[in-house]
Short mmCIF file of C-alpha atoms and ligand atoms in Angstrom, two decimals:
data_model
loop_
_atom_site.label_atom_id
_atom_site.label_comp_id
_atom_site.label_asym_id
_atom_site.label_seq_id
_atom_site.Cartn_x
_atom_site.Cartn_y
_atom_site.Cartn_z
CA UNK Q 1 5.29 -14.54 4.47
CA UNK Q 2 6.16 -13.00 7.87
CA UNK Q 3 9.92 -13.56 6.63
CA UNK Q 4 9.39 -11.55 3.44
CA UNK Q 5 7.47 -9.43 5.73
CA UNK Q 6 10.63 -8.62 7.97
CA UNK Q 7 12.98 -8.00 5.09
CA UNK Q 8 10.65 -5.75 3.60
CA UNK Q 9 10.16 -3.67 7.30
CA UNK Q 10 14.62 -3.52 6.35
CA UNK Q 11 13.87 -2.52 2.67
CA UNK Q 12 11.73 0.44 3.71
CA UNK Q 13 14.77 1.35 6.90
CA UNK Q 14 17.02 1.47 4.45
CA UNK Q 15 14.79 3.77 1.99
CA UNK Q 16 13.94 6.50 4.75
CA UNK Q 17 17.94 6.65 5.58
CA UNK Q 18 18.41 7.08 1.08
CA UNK Q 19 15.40 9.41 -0.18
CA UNK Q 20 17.09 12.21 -0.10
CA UNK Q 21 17.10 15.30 -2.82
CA UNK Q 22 19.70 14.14 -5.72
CA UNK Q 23 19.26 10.44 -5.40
CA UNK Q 24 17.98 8.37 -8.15
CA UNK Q 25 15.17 6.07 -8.54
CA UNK Q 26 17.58 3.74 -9.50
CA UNK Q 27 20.02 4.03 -7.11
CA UNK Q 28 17.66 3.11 -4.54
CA UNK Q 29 16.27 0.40 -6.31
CA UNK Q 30 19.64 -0.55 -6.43
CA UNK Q 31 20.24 -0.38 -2.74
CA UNK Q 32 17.01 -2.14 -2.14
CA UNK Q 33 17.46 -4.94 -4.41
CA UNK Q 34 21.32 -5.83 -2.93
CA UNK Q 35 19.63 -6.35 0.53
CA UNK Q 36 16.56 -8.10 -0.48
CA UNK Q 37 19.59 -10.60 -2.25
CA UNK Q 38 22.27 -10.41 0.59
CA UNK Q 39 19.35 -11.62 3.05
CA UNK Q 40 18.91 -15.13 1.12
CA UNK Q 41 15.53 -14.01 -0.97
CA UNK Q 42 14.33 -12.13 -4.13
CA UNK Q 43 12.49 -9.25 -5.47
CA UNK Q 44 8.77 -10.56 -6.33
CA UNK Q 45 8.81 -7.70 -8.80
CA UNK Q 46 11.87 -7.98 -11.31
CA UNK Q 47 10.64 -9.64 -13.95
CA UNK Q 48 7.08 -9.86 -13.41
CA UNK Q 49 5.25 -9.46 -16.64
CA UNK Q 50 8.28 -8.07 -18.13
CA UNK Q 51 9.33 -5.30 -15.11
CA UNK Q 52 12.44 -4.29 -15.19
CA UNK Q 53 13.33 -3.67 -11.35
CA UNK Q 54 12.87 -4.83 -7.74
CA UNK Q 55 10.65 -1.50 -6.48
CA UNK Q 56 8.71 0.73 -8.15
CA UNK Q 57 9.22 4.13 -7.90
CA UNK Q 58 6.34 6.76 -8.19
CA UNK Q 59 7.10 10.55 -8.30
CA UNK Q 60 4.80 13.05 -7.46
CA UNK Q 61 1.67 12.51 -10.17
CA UNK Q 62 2.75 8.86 -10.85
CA UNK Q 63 0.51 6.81 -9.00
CA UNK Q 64 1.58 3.42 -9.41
CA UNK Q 65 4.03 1.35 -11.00
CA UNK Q 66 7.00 3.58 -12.04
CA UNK Q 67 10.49 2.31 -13.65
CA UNK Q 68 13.40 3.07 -11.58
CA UNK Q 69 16.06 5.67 -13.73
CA UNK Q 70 17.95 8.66 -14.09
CA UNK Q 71 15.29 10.57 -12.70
CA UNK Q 72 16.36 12.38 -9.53
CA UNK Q 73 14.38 13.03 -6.73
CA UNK Q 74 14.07 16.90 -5.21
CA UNK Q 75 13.21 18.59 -2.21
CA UNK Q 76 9.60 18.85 -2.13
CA UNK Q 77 8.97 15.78 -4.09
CA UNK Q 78 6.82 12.82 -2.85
CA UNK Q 79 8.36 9.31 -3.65
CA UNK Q 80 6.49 6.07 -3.58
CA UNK Q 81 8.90 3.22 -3.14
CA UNK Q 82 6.76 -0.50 -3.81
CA UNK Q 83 8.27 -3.71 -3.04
CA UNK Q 84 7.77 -7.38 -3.33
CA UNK Q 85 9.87 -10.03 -1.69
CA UNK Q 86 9.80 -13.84 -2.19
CA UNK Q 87 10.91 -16.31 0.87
CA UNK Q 88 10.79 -19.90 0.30
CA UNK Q 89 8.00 -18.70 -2.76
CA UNK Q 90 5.89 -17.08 -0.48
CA UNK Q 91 5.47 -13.43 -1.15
CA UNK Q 92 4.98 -10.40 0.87
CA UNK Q 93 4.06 -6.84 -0.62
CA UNK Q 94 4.07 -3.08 0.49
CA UNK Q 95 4.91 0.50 -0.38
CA UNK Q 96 5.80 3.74 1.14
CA UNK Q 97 5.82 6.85 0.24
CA UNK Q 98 8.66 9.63 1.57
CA UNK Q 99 8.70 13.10 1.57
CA UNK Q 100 11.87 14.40 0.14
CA UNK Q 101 13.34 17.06 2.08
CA UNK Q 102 10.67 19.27 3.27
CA UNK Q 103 6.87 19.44 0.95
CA UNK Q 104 4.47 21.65 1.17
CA UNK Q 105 1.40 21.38 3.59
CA UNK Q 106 -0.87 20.30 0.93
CA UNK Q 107 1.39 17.08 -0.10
CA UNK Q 108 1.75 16.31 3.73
CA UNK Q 109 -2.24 16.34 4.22
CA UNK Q 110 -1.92 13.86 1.05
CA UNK Q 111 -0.03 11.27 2.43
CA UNK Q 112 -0.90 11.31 5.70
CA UNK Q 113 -4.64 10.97 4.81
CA UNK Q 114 -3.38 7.85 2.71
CA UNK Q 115 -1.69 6.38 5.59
CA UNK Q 116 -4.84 6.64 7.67
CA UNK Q 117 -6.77 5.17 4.70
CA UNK Q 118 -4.52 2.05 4.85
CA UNK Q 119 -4.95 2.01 8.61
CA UNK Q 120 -8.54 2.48 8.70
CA UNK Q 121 -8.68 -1.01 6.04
CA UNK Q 122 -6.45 -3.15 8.22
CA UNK Q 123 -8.56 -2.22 11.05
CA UNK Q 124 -11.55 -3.28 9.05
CA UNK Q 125 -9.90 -6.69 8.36
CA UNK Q 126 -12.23 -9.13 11.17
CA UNK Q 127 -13.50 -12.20 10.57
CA UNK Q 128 -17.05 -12.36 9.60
CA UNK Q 129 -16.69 -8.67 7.82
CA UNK Q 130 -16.24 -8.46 4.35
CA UNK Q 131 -14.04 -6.94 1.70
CA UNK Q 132 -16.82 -3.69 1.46
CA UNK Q 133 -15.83 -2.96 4.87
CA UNK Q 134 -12.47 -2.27 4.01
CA UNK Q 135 -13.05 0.03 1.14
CA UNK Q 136 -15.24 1.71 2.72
CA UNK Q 137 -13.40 2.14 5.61
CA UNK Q 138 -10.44 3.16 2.97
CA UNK Q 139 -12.68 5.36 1.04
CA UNK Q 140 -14.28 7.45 3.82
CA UNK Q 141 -10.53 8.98 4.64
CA UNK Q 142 -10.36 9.75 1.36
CA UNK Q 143 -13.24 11.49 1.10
CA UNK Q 144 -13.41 13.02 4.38
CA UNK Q 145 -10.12 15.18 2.64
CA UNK Q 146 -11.69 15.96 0.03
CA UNK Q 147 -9.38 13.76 -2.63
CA UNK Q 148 -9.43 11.48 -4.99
CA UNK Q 149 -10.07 7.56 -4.59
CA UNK Q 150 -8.21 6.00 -7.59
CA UNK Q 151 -10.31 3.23 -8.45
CA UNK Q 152 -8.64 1.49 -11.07
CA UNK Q 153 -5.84 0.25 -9.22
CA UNK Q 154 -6.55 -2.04 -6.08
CA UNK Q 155 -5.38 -4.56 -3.78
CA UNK Q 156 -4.97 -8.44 -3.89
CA UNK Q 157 -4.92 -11.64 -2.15
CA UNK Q 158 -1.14 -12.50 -1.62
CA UNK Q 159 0.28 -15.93 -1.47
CA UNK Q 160 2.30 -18.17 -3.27
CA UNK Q 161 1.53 -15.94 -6.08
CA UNK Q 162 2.28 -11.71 -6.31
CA UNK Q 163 -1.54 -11.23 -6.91
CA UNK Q 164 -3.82 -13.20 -6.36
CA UNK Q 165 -8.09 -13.53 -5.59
CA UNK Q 166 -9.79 -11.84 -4.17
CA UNK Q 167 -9.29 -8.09 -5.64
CA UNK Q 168 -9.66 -5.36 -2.43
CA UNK Q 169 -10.86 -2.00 -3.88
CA UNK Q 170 -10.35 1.08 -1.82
CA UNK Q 171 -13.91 2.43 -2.60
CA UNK Q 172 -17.40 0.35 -3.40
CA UNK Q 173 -17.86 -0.54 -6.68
CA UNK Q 174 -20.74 -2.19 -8.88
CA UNK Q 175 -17.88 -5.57 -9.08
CA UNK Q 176 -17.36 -5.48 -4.79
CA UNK Q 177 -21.31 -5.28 -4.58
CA UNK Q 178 -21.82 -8.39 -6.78
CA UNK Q 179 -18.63 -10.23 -5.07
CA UNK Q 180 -18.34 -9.45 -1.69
CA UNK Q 181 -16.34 -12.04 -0.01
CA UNK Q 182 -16.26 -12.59 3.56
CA UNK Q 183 -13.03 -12.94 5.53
CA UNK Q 184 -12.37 -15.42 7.10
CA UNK Q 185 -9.05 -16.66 9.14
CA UNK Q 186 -5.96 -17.24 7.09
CA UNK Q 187 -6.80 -14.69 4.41
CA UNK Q 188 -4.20 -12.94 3.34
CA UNK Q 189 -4.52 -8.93 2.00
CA UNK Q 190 -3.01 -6.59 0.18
CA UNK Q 191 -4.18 -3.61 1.11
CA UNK Q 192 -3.02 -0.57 -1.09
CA UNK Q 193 -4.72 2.91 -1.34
CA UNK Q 194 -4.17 5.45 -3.85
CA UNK Q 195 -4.81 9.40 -3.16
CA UNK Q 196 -4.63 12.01 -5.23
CA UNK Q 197 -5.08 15.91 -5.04
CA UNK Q 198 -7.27 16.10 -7.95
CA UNK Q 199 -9.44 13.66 -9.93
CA UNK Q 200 -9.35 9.93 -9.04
CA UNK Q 201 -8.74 9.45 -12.81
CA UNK Q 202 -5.79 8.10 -13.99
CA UNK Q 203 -3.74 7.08 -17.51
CA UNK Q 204 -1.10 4.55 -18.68
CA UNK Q 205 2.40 6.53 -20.27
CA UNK Q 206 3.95 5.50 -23.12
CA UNK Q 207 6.11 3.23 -21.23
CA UNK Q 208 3.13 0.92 -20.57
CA UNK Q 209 3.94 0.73 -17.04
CA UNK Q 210 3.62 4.39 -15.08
CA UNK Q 211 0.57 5.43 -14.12
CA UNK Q 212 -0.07 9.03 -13.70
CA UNK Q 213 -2.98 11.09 -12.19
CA UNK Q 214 -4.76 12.86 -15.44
CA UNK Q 215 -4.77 16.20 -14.54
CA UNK Q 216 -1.32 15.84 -13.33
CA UNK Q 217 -2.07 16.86 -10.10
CA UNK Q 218 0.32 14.51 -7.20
CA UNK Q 219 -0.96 11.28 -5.94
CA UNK Q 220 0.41 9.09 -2.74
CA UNK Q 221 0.26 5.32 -2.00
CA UNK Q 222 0.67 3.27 0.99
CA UNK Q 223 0.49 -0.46 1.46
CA UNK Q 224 1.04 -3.21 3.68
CA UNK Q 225 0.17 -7.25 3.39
CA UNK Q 226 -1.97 -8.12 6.31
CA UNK Q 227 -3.27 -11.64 7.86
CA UNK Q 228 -6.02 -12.21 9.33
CA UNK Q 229 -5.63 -14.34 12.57
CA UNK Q 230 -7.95 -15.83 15.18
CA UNK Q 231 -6.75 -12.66 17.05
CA UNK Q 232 -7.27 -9.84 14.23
CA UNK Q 233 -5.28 -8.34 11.43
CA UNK Q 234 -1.96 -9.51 11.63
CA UNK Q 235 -0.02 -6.81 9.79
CA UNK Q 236 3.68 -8.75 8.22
CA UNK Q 237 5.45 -5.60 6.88
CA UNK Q 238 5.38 -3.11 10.05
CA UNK Q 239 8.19 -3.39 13.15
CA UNK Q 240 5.21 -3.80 15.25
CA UNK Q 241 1.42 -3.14 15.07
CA UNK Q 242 2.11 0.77 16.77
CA UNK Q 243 4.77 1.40 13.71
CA UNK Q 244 4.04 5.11 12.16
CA UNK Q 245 3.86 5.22 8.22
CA UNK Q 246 3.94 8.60 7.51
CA UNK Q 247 6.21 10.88 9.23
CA UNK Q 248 6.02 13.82 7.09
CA UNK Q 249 8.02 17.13 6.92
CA UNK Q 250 5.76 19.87 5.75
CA UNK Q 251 6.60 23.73 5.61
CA UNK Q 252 3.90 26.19 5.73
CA UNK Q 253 3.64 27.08 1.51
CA UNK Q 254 1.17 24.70 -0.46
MG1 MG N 1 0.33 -4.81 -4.28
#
């Protein structure tokens, strides 16, 4: 997993040198699946349940789970890139999301509240906690901002399988208060929270795949797969445990 891990940390090098205004979502998905192939593995994603590509791409109110196309990204936009890669069937799994060109304040407060939600879970991954630390640890970000905690959408155990038990919500629910699992060493998490401007409500398009915010209103993601070790979280797809997520580009217009 810390091999699908590294090619991942390349996947998302590759990404921030790409995302740039005109590209298309699938030009980078493209891009990304060519080097998850050229370095010996394969995209967890393509084909799972049916999807078509090796990332997903999310654009502005998509939230999770978009289909790489024609679309073109522009300068202001916020794109979510998610990837899975499989090494020797072990799977690692993460997302990003880049500002394209220069966004407005109000997106850049977005994402960078996201990132620190993701943060604030893989800090909260210690043995002897359990998964309601992390959301709440995820949630209060959230909150403290003022935006939305999607709720139907959360994170997974990760193994030999893309998904697997336990579920990690990024906010308590009535289902984390009934199961809440402690960690314990060699647990592996996928930690993933959604933000959005608006409501925390979401719906499915016609595509059966994109999820969009429903008022429309733009959403950000971050993720990373994250072990916990005798010695903490052990996070496989960052450089190094001081890695930045968000480096964002905001102008002063929201
Ligand atoms: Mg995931």
């Amino acid at each position: 997993m810390r091999v699908a891990g590294e090619v991942i940390v390349r996947v998302f090098e590759l990404c921030s040198a790409i995302v740039r205004p005109g590209v298309s979502t699938a030009e980078v998905d493209a891009k990304v699946e060519e080097l998850i192939r050229s370095s010996g593995n394969r995209p967890s994603f393509k084909g799972y349940c049916g999807f078509p590509a090796s990332i997903c791409a999310s654009i502005n109110e998509e939230v999770v789970h978009g289909i790489p196309g024609d679309r073109v990204v522009r300068e202001g936009d916020l794109l979510c890139v998610d990837v899975g890669v499989i090494h020797q069937g072990w799977h690692a799994d993460a997302a990003r999301t880049y500002a394209v060109g220069s966004i407005s304040a109000e997106r850049d407060a977005l994402a960078e509240a996201t990132a620190a939600g993701l943060n604030a879970g893989i800090a909260a991954v210690q043995v002897g906690h359990r998964l309601s630390h992390i959301a709440q640890a995820v949630e209060a970000e959230g909150r403290r901002h003022g935006f939305g905690v999607v709720e139907q959408y959360v994170g997974h155990g990760i193994g030999t399988a893309l998904h697997e038990e336990p579920q990690v919500p990024n906010c308590m629910t009535p289902a984390l208060r009934r199961n809440d699992m402690v960690l314990r060493t060699g647990l592996v998490l996928a930690i993933e929270p959604m933000f959005n401007l608006g409501t925390a409500d979401t719906r499915t398009k016609s595509d059966g795949w994109t999820v969009v915010t429903a008022d429309g209103k733009c959403s950000a993601h971050f993720e990373d797969t994250v072990a916990l070790t005798d010695n903490g979280p052990e996070v496989l797809t960052r450089k190094d445990a001081h890695e930045r997520i968000w480096i964002g580009s905001a102008r002063s217009s929201s």
